[in-house]
Each structure stands twice: as structure tokens, then as C-alpha cells.
């Protein structure tokens, strides 16, 4: 299998040929911005939604297709063109977006026109708690000659936005970067960011109220666990089948049995699965315990229907709020 560096080099060549020979069209959004207007490219949904909130009428392109699995995403030649021509590129900066770090290097993009969200917050290392499936090795080929802002960054959990406090830091960073790129609109960006940060403050307060008034402090994820920043922020304990960036999706009988025991022993009423998951592990635990299966979304991606209906980070997290209230009581 072609490694990331070779893949990106290949895609870069295709993108250059497409630009020169007209063999392929750049993304529709990029065409719409060909009049010289600002364009932002976001690698995942949180980056896309935060950028839309701050930038207002500025064109924002989402690379990760709604409904798709983030772990298997690979940039297309059109994606390469979009990143090469954009005003600002926003990405997570973790293991599953190693392609983005490589692309920035290979395209020799101005580092002042890119934001790695992992670099905006205090990063947390992925952890393996009691009962998790044992690590079966890396499923990604990252290359060996990369220079990263965080050494051994693959050890960090990339889902930094799951804490509303971190989301506010990211929004502020986007505002600052856009104001540098387009000083004439700095006042508008600041006003937009201020309104959005107030929404995040409200959301944070509501989460704290639910946690403070809950009967328990333990969550069970019979799935990947991509919300460590959330549980750290609100002082919650958790059990899970896999860490957040795991490529595994099938748990062993031992892991399922462990989760079943925890649910029974602590009378946990809700077993969580994550967005876009098949939910098989959660259903197996629920069938043995009588617990209810609910979804807790990391917001990394969303379904096509959610995207088309106008779902936002705020609305998705409000759904988490309701499900968390049920899980803690």
C-alpha cells in the first residue's frame, strides 16, 4: 500500500496536471470563489462549523464527506487543489490527519495560513482504561521523516473540540487568523466569534449543571471513546471498548463481558455508541443488562441527513446534553 508521503506526492502531481490540462474541475466551492474572495478549507466538521460561525459569508469547504468514516479518508486531487488555493486550512492535527501535515509540507503552504486544532489547546494523550481491547498495532503508515509541533503526536487524542471550553479556544484562534488574513473584516470576525463563544459558554454551563445534579459520574461507551476531553472537563469516569482513534470496531467476548459487568454492578441505565457506528457492541451489552442504547457524538462527522438539515456543533452537543442527562440519572 502506498504510504502517505508517496500518496500525497502522487495526488499533487495529479492536481497540477488537472490545473494545467483541464482534466478535472476543482471543487464547486473553489469555483465560486474564483473572483478573489476568501476561501477556508476545513478537514472535518467541527473545523467547518467553527469557521462558518466566525467567517460569516466567507466560503468554507468541508473535505470529509458527511456520513463517511474519518479513519479511511484520503484526499482527492480536487482536495489538494482546494488546500493549495485556500486562504486558510483548518485541521485536527492528530494521527488520523497525518495526511494534512504531510500535505502542508509537500505543498510548502505558508504555516500562517493553517491551524492545527491540537496545537490550540492543552493536548491529552490517549489512554487505555481497564477493560479496553488490547492494542493490536497501528493501522496507519505515517512515514518517518515528519516534523510535528507535538513530538509523537500520534499519542494525543485529536478530538479536542469535544470540550466546549476547547471549542471556544479554537474559535478564538480562527478569529485571530482570519483577522490577520483580512484586517478589513476583523471587526465582523470578532463580533461573530463573540456571539458564538457566548453560545459555547451557555452550553458549558448546561453540561456542568447536568453533571453536578447527576446520580452517578460514570459513562459506558460500548464503542470507541472519542470524548476524553469532554469527560476530563466535567470530571466524569468512563469505561469503553476502544480508545478514540482506534481503527478496531469488533470487540472480544472478554471486553463485552467486562462492560456488561460494569453496567450491572453500577446500575448504569445507558450504554453509549458513537456517531456513524453500527452499534453492535452497544446492543450486545444492552441486551444482557436492560440498559438503553443512546448515541454520544464526538461531532467529528455527521450523517448526510444531519448535514442537509443544517445541524451544527451546538445542536449536536445539545443532543449529547439530553442523552447525558439520561445516562447520569
Tab-separated table of C-alpha atoms in Angstrom:
chain	number	residue	atom	x	y	z
A	1	UNK	CA	0.000	0.000	0.000
A	2	UNK	CA	1.265	3.480	-0.892
A	3	UNK	CA	2.382	5.406	2.195
A	4	UNK	CA	1.072	8.879	2.973
A	5	UNK	CA	4.044	10.791	1.614
A	6	UNK	CA	4.016	8.938	-1.707
A	7	UNK	CA	0.235	9.193	-1.930
A	8	UNK	CA	0.302	12.937	-1.432
A	9	UNK	CA	3.113	13.358	-3.942
A	10	UNK	CA	1.045	11.400	-6.449
A	11	UNK	CA	-2.064	13.460	-5.721
A	12	UNK	CA	-0.084	16.673	-6.016
A	13	UNK	CA	1.086	15.671	-9.492
A	14	UNK	CA	-2.493	14.832	-10.496
A	15	UNK	CA	-3.698	18.149	-9.131
A	16	UNK	CA	-1.064	20.060	-11.090
A	17	UNK	CA	-1.971	18.183	-14.283
A	18	UNK	CA	-5.644	18.883	-13.696
A	19	UNK	CA	-4.935	22.581	-13.241
A	20	UNK	CA	-2.777	22.796	-16.351
A	21	UNK	CA	-4.674	20.495	-18.681
A	22	UNK	CA	-8.229	20.953	-17.508
A	23	UNK	CA	-8.580	17.199	-16.945
A	24	UNK	CA	-10.588	17.714	-13.787
A	25	UNK	CA	-12.579	20.523	-12.238
A	26	UNK	CA	-11.734	21.922	-8.806
A	27	UNK	CA	-14.434	21.736	-6.137
A	28	UNK	CA	-17.580	23.724	-6.856
A	29	UNK	CA	-16.901	25.913	-3.827
A	30	UNK	CA	-13.467	26.842	-5.149
A	31	UNK	CA	-15.010	27.796	-8.499
A	32	UNK	CA	-17.461	30.072	-6.713
A	33	UNK	CA	-14.554	31.841	-5.009
A	34	UNK	CA	-12.519	32.364	-8.182
A	35	UNK	CA	-13.305	36.089	-8.036
A	36	UNK	CA	-10.577	36.507	-5.445
A	37	UNK	CA	-12.749	36.116	-2.353
A	38	UNK	CA	-11.521	34.338	0.743
A	39	UNK	CA	-11.922	30.556	0.944
A	40	UNK	CA	-11.475	28.373	4.039
A	41	UNK	CA	-10.876	24.628	3.780
A	42	UNK	CA	-11.833	22.504	6.802
A	43	UNK	CA	-10.700	18.904	7.159
A	44	UNK	CA	-13.580	17.840	9.424
A	45	UNK	CA	-16.979	19.013	10.595
A	46	UNK	CA	-16.024	20.896	13.798
A	47	UNK	CA	-13.446	22.948	11.880
A	48	UNK	CA	-16.043	23.588	9.171
A	49	UNK	CA	-18.748	24.663	11.604
A	50	UNK	CA	-16.486	26.888	13.713
A	51	UNK	CA	-15.158	28.562	10.548
A	52	UNK	CA	-18.686	29.210	9.260
A	53	UNK	CA	-19.670	30.755	12.574
A	54	UNK	CA	-16.715	33.145	12.627
A	55	UNK	CA	-16.293	33.904	8.928
A	56	UNK	CA	-19.892	34.790	8.105
A	57	UNK	CA	-20.313	34.995	4.321
A	58	UNK	CA	-16.829	33.648	3.586
A	59	UNK	CA	-16.833	30.434	1.542
A	60	UNK	CA	-15.996	27.329	3.639
A	61	UNK	CA	-15.247	23.923	2.089
A	62	UNK	CA	-15.664	20.686	4.078
A	63	UNK	CA	-13.318	17.910	2.919
A	64	UNK	CA	-14.637	14.957	4.942
A	65	UNK	CA	-17.893	13.902	3.248
A	66	UNK	CA	-20.862	13.717	5.641
A	67	UNK	CA	-21.630	10.114	6.549
A	68	UNK	CA	-18.119	8.865	5.775
A	69	UNK	CA	-15.635	7.194	8.127
A	70	UNK	CA	-12.896	9.624	9.111
A	71	UNK	CA	-10.334	6.857	9.658
A	72	UNK	CA	-10.437	5.839	5.996
A	73	UNK	CA	-10.484	9.299	4.412
A	74	UNK	CA	-7.845	10.044	1.775
A	75	UNK	CA	-7.551	13.409	-0.021
A	76	UNK	CA	-8.515	13.574	-3.682
A	77	UNK	CA	-6.761	15.660	-6.348
A	78	UNK	CA	-9.618	18.174	-6.003
A	79	UNK	CA	-8.919	18.356	-2.252
A	80	UNK	CA	-5.251	19.048	-2.967
A	81	UNK	CA	-6.184	21.910	-5.284
A	82	UNK	CA	-8.612	23.336	-2.730
A	83	UNK	CA	-5.980	23.296	0.037
A	84	UNK	CA	-3.318	24.734	-2.244
A	85	UNK	CA	-5.534	27.664	-3.270
A	86	UNK	CA	-7.349	28.403	0.004
A	87	UNK	CA	-6.863	31.365	2.308
A	88	UNK	CA	-6.920	29.226	5.464
A	89	UNK	CA	-6.723	25.476	6.096
A	90	UNK	CA	-8.043	24.099	9.407
A	91	UNK	CA	-7.415	20.513	10.501
A	92	UNK	CA	-7.253	18.419	13.677
A	93	UNK	CA	-3.532	17.740	13.676
A	94	UNK	CA	-3.720	14.226	15.080
A	95	UNK	CA	-2.911	10.729	13.895
A	96	UNK	CA	-5.840	10.351	11.531
A	97	UNK	CA	-4.995	13.589	9.768
A	98	UNK	CA	-1.314	12.867	9.269
A	99	UNK	CA	-2.032	13.375	5.570
A	100	UNK	CA	-2.754	17.051	6.333
A	101	UNK	CA	0.639	17.629	7.971
A	102	UNK	CA	2.341	15.936	5.038
A	103	UNK	CA	0.325	17.960	2.540
A	104	UNK	CA	1.263	21.255	4.179
A	105	UNK	CA	4.927	20.263	3.884
A	106	UNK	CA	4.680	18.918	0.343
A	107	UNK	CA	2.740	21.922	-0.934
A	108	UNK	CA	5.019	24.256	1.017
A	109	UNK	CA	1.998	26.101	2.353
A	110	UNK	CA	2.505	29.225	4.428
A	111	UNK	CA	2.246	27.969	8.057
A	112	UNK	CA	0.445	31.222	8.911
A	113	UNK	CA	-2.427	30.047	6.715
A	114	UNK	CA	-3.072	26.808	8.583
A	115	UNK	CA	-4.470	25.928	12.013
A	116	UNK	CA	-3.940	22.564	13.683
A	117	UNK	CA	-6.617	22.450	16.380
A	118	UNK	CA	-4.476	20.150	18.501
A	119	UNK	CA	-1.949	22.985	18.813
A	120	UNK	CA	-4.538	25.463	20.091
A	121	UNK	CA	-5.404	23.580	23.302
A	122	UNK	CA	-3.634	21.636	26.025
A	123	UNK	CA	-3.413	18.163	24.431
A	124	UNK	CA	-4.271	14.977	26.274
A	125	UNK	CA	-2.653	11.654	25.489
A	126	UNK	CA	-4.901	8.796	24.535
A	127	UNK	CA	-5.286	6.448	27.466
A	128	UNK	CA	-6.233	2.821	27.831
A	129	UNK	CA	-8.561	2.266	30.772
A	130	UNK	CA	-9.499	-1.003	32.451
A	131	UNK	CA	-11.406	-3.362	30.211
A	132	UNK	CA	-10.395	-1.892	26.844
A	133	UNK	CA	-9.363	-4.132	23.986
A	134	UNK	CA	-5.568	-4.612	23.920
A	135	UNK	CA	-3.770	-2.560	21.278
A	136	UNK	CA	-3.262	-4.524	18.079
A	137	UNK	CA	-0.769	-2.220	16.376
A	138	UNK	CA	-1.069	0.862	14.224
A	139	UNK	CA	-3.240	0.756	11.145
A	140	UNK	CA	-1.701	3.860	9.582
A	141	UNK	CA	1.583	4.359	7.712
A	142	UNK	CA	2.814	7.779	8.735
A	143	UNK	CA	6.298	7.825	7.316
A	144	UNK	CA	9.388	8.557	9.386
A	145	UNK	CA	10.619	11.963	8.256
A	146	UNK	CA	7.847	14.220	9.531
A	147	UNK	CA	8.405	17.301	11.660
A	148	UNK	CA	5.464	17.932	14.008
A	149	UNK	CA	4.610	20.600	16.539
A	150	UNK	CA	3.940	17.843	19.095
A	151	UNK	CA	6.510	15.074	19.188
A	152	UNK	CA	4.976	11.610	18.900
A	153	UNK	CA	1.683	13.390	18.259
A	154	UNK	CA	0.065	10.062	17.452
A	155	UNK	CA	-0.157	9.530	21.216
A	156	UNK	CA	-2.504	12.500	21.600
A	157	UNK	CA	-6.272	12.339	21.388
A	158	UNK	CA	-7.216	14.568	18.458
A	159	UNK	CA	-10.878	15.137	19.389
A	160	UNK	CA	-10.076	18.371	21.205
A	161	UNK	CA	-13.356	20.109	20.314
A	162	UNK	CA	-15.490	17.766	22.446
A	163	UNK	CA	-14.908	20.167	25.338
A	164	UNK	CA	-16.875	23.409	24.762
A	165	UNK	CA	-14.036	25.229	26.544
A	166	UNK	CA	-11.606	23.952	23.915
A	167	UNK	CA	-14.092	24.800	21.170
A	168	UNK	CA	-14.020	28.411	22.383
A	169	UNK	CA	-10.216	28.458	22.189
A	170	UNK	CA	-10.379	27.143	18.617
A	171	UNK	CA	-12.995	29.736	17.630
A	172	UNK	CA	-10.769	32.467	19.065
A	173	UNK	CA	-7.770	31.139	17.111
A	174	UNK	CA	-9.782	31.111	13.872
A	175	UNK	CA	-10.905	34.672	14.524
A	176	UNK	CA	-7.329	35.826	15.090
A	177	UNK	CA	-6.073	34.094	11.957
A	178	UNK	CA	-8.855	35.447	9.738
A	179	UNK	CA	-8.280	38.946	11.109
A	180	UNK	CA	-4.620	38.692	10.121
A	181	UNK	CA	-5.523	37.488	6.643
A	182	UNK	CA	-8.256	40.081	6.101
A	183	UNK	CA	-7.809	43.021	8.520
A	184	UNK	CA	-10.631	44.987	6.890
A	185	UNK	CA	-13.157	42.455	8.212
A	186	UNK	CA	-11.559	41.948	11.635
A	187	UNK	CA	-14.424	43.695	13.432
A	188	UNK	CA	-17.013	41.422	11.836
A	189	UNK	CA	-14.988	38.310	12.634
A	190	UNK	CA	-14.622	39.420	16.260
A	191	UNK	CA	-18.350	40.095	16.625
A	192	UNK	CA	-19.222	36.703	15.141
A	193	UNK	CA	-16.730	34.938	17.388
A	194	UNK	CA	-18.062	36.736	20.457
A	195	UNK	CA	-21.630	35.641	19.716
A	196	UNK	CA	-20.554	32.068	19.156
A	197	UNK	CA	-18.411	31.955	22.297
A	198	UNK	CA	-21.440	33.066	24.316
A	199	UNK	CA	-23.321	30.048	22.923
A	200	UNK	CA	-20.429	27.822	23.950
A	201	UNK	CA	-20.440	29.335	27.439
A	202	UNK	CA	-24.163	28.590	27.722
A	203	UNK	CA	-23.573	25.017	26.560
A	204	UNK	CA	-20.737	24.563	29.047
A	205	UNK	CA	-22.931	25.803	31.896
A	206	UNK	CA	-25.713	23.390	30.969
A	207	UNK	CA	-23.329	20.440	30.875
A	208	UNK	CA	-21.982	21.379	34.302
A	209	UNK	CA	-25.485	21.585	35.713
A	210	UNK	CA	-26.359	18.121	34.393
A	211	UNK	CA	-23.161	16.608	35.781
A	212	UNK	CA	-23.482	18.346	39.154
A	213	UNK	CA	-27.065	17.134	39.565
A	214	UNK	CA	-26.495	13.607	38.274
A	215	UNK	CA	-26.777	10.500	40.432
A	216	UNK	CA	-23.577	8.993	39.038
A	217	UNK	CA	-20.308	10.048	37.396
A	218	UNK	CA	-19.597	7.026	35.202
A	219	UNK	CA	-20.265	6.561	31.481
A	220	UNK	CA	-20.044	3.352	29.461
A	221	UNK	CA	-19.102	3.511	25.774
A	222	UNK	CA	-19.506	0.118	24.139
A	223	UNK	CA	-17.631	1.577	21.198
A	224	UNK	CA	-14.666	3.841	20.513
A	225	UNK	CA	-14.177	6.576	23.081
A	226	UNK	CA	-13.510	9.880	21.238
A	227	UNK	CA	-14.645	12.226	24.020
A	228	UNK	CA	-11.832	12.179	26.561
A	229	UNK	CA	-11.567	15.992	26.551
A	230	UNK	CA	-15.257	16.123	27.438
A	231	UNK	CA	-15.016	13.739	30.384
A	232	UNK	CA	-11.859	15.425	31.663
A	233	UNK	CA	-13.586	18.812	31.528
A	234	UNK	CA	-16.565	17.648	33.576
A	235	UNK	CA	-14.901	15.183	35.942
A	236	UNK	CA	-16.558	12.034	34.599
A	237	UNK	CA	-15.246	8.453	34.701
A	238	UNK	CA	-15.674	6.059	31.812
A	239	UNK	CA	-15.309	2.533	30.536
A	240	UNK	CA	-15.022	1.841	26.815
A	241	UNK	CA	-14.272	-0.873	24.296
A	242	UNK	CA	-11.581	1.094	22.405
A	243	UNK	CA	-9.743	4.433	22.625
A	244	UNK	CA	-10.964	7.253	20.404
A	245	UNK	CA	-8.616	6.861	17.450
A	246	UNK	CA	-8.694	3.082	17.324
A	247	UNK	CA	-9.319	1.525	13.917
A	248	UNK	CA	-10.912	-1.517	15.594
A	249	UNK	CA	-14.673	-1.990	15.523
A	250	UNK	CA	-15.156	-5.570	16.802
A	251	UNK	CA	-14.668	-6.285	20.486
A	252	UNK	CA	-13.657	-9.623	22.001
A	253	UNK	CA	-16.068	-11.568	24.249
A	254	UNK	CA	-13.821	-10.629	27.186
A	255	UNK	CA	-14.264	-6.908	26.543
A	256	UNK	CA	-18.023	-7.240	26.060
A	257	UNK	CA	-18.287	-9.254	29.277
A	258	UNK	CA	-16.313	-6.620	31.179
A	259	UNK	CA	-18.650	-3.845	30.002
A	260	UNK	CA	-21.694	-5.938	30.885
A	261	UNK	CA	-20.338	-6.457	34.403
A	262	UNK	CA	-19.709	-2.729	34.866
A	263	UNK	CA	-23.222	-1.825	33.734
A	264	UNK	CA	-24.772	-4.388	36.064
A	265	UNK	CA	-22.621	-3.600	39.091
A	266	UNK	CA	-23.141	0.171	38.872
A	267	UNK	CA	-26.755	0.034	37.630
A	268	UNK	CA	-25.838	2.152	34.608
A	269	UNK	CA	-29.027	2.981	32.655
A	270	UNK	CA	-27.454	3.962	29.317
A	271	UNK	CA	-24.830	2.378	27.077
A	272	UNK	CA	-23.384	4.787	24.528
A	273	UNK	CA	-22.371	4.258	20.946
A	274	UNK	CA	-20.727	6.923	18.788
A	275	UNK	CA	-21.917	8.633	15.625
A	276	UNK	CA	-21.901	6.550	12.427
A	277	UNK	CA	-21.273	3.375	14.456
A	278	UNK	CA	-23.147	0.161	13.692
A	279	UNK	CA	-23.846	-0.112	17.432
A	280	UNK	CA	-23.435	-3.882	17.561
A	281	UNK	CA	-21.317	-3.894	20.718
A	282	UNK	CA	-23.655	-1.475	22.487
A	283	UNK	CA	-26.677	-3.572	21.541
A	284	UNK	CA	-24.987	-6.723	22.864
A	285	UNK	CA	-24.311	-5.039	26.215
A	286	UNK	CA	-27.819	-3.601	26.347
A	287	UNK	CA	-29.478	-6.936	25.628
A	288	UNK	CA	-27.653	-8.503	28.568
A	289	UNK	CA	-28.290	-5.703	31.029
A	290	UNK	CA	-31.527	-3.986	30.099
A	291	UNK	CA	-29.684	-0.712	29.567
A	292	UNK	CA	-30.765	1.695	26.837
A	293	UNK	CA	-28.547	2.401	23.812
A	294	UNK	CA	-28.046	6.099	23.041
A	295	UNK	CA	-25.621	7.994	20.811
A	296	UNK	CA	-22.999	10.386	22.106
A	297	UNK	CA	-21.481	12.193	19.151
A	298	UNK	CA	-17.932	13.483	19.058
A	299	UNK	CA	-19.070	15.800	16.216
A	300	UNK	CA	-16.076	14.628	14.144
A	301	UNK	CA	-18.566	13.913	11.388
A	302	UNK	CA	-22.326	13.726	10.954
A	303	UNK	CA	-24.825	11.962	8.728
A	304	UNK	CA	-25.846	13.268	5.319
A	305	UNK	CA	-29.352	13.952	6.636
A	306	UNK	CA	-27.996	15.925	9.599
A	307	UNK	CA	-25.749	17.938	7.315
A	308	UNK	CA	-28.550	18.703	4.850
A	309	UNK	CA	-30.915	19.690	7.653
A	310	UNK	CA	-28.439	22.285	8.924
A	311	UNK	CA	-27.085	20.555	12.038
A	312	UNK	CA	-24.336	22.449	13.844
A	313	UNK	CA	-21.783	21.711	16.542
A	314	UNK	CA	-24.112	23.420	19.022
A	315	UNK	CA	-27.168	21.373	18.003
A	316	UNK	CA	-25.218	18.107	18.061
A	317	UNK	CA	-23.832	18.877	21.510
A	318	UNK	CA	-27.325	19.792	22.730
A	319	UNK	CA	-28.339	16.278	21.696
A	320	UNK	CA	-25.438	14.972	23.779
A	321	UNK	CA	-26.695	17.074	26.678
A	322	UNK	CA	-30.082	15.375	26.660
A	323	UNK	CA	-28.579	11.906	26.399
A	324	UNK	CA	-26.057	12.648	29.142
A	325	UNK	CA	-28.860	13.703	31.485
A	326	UNK	CA	-30.498	10.303	30.960
A	327	UNK	CA	-27.210	8.438	31.401
A	328	UNK	CA	-26.362	10.077	34.728
A	329	UNK	CA	-29.772	9.601	36.344
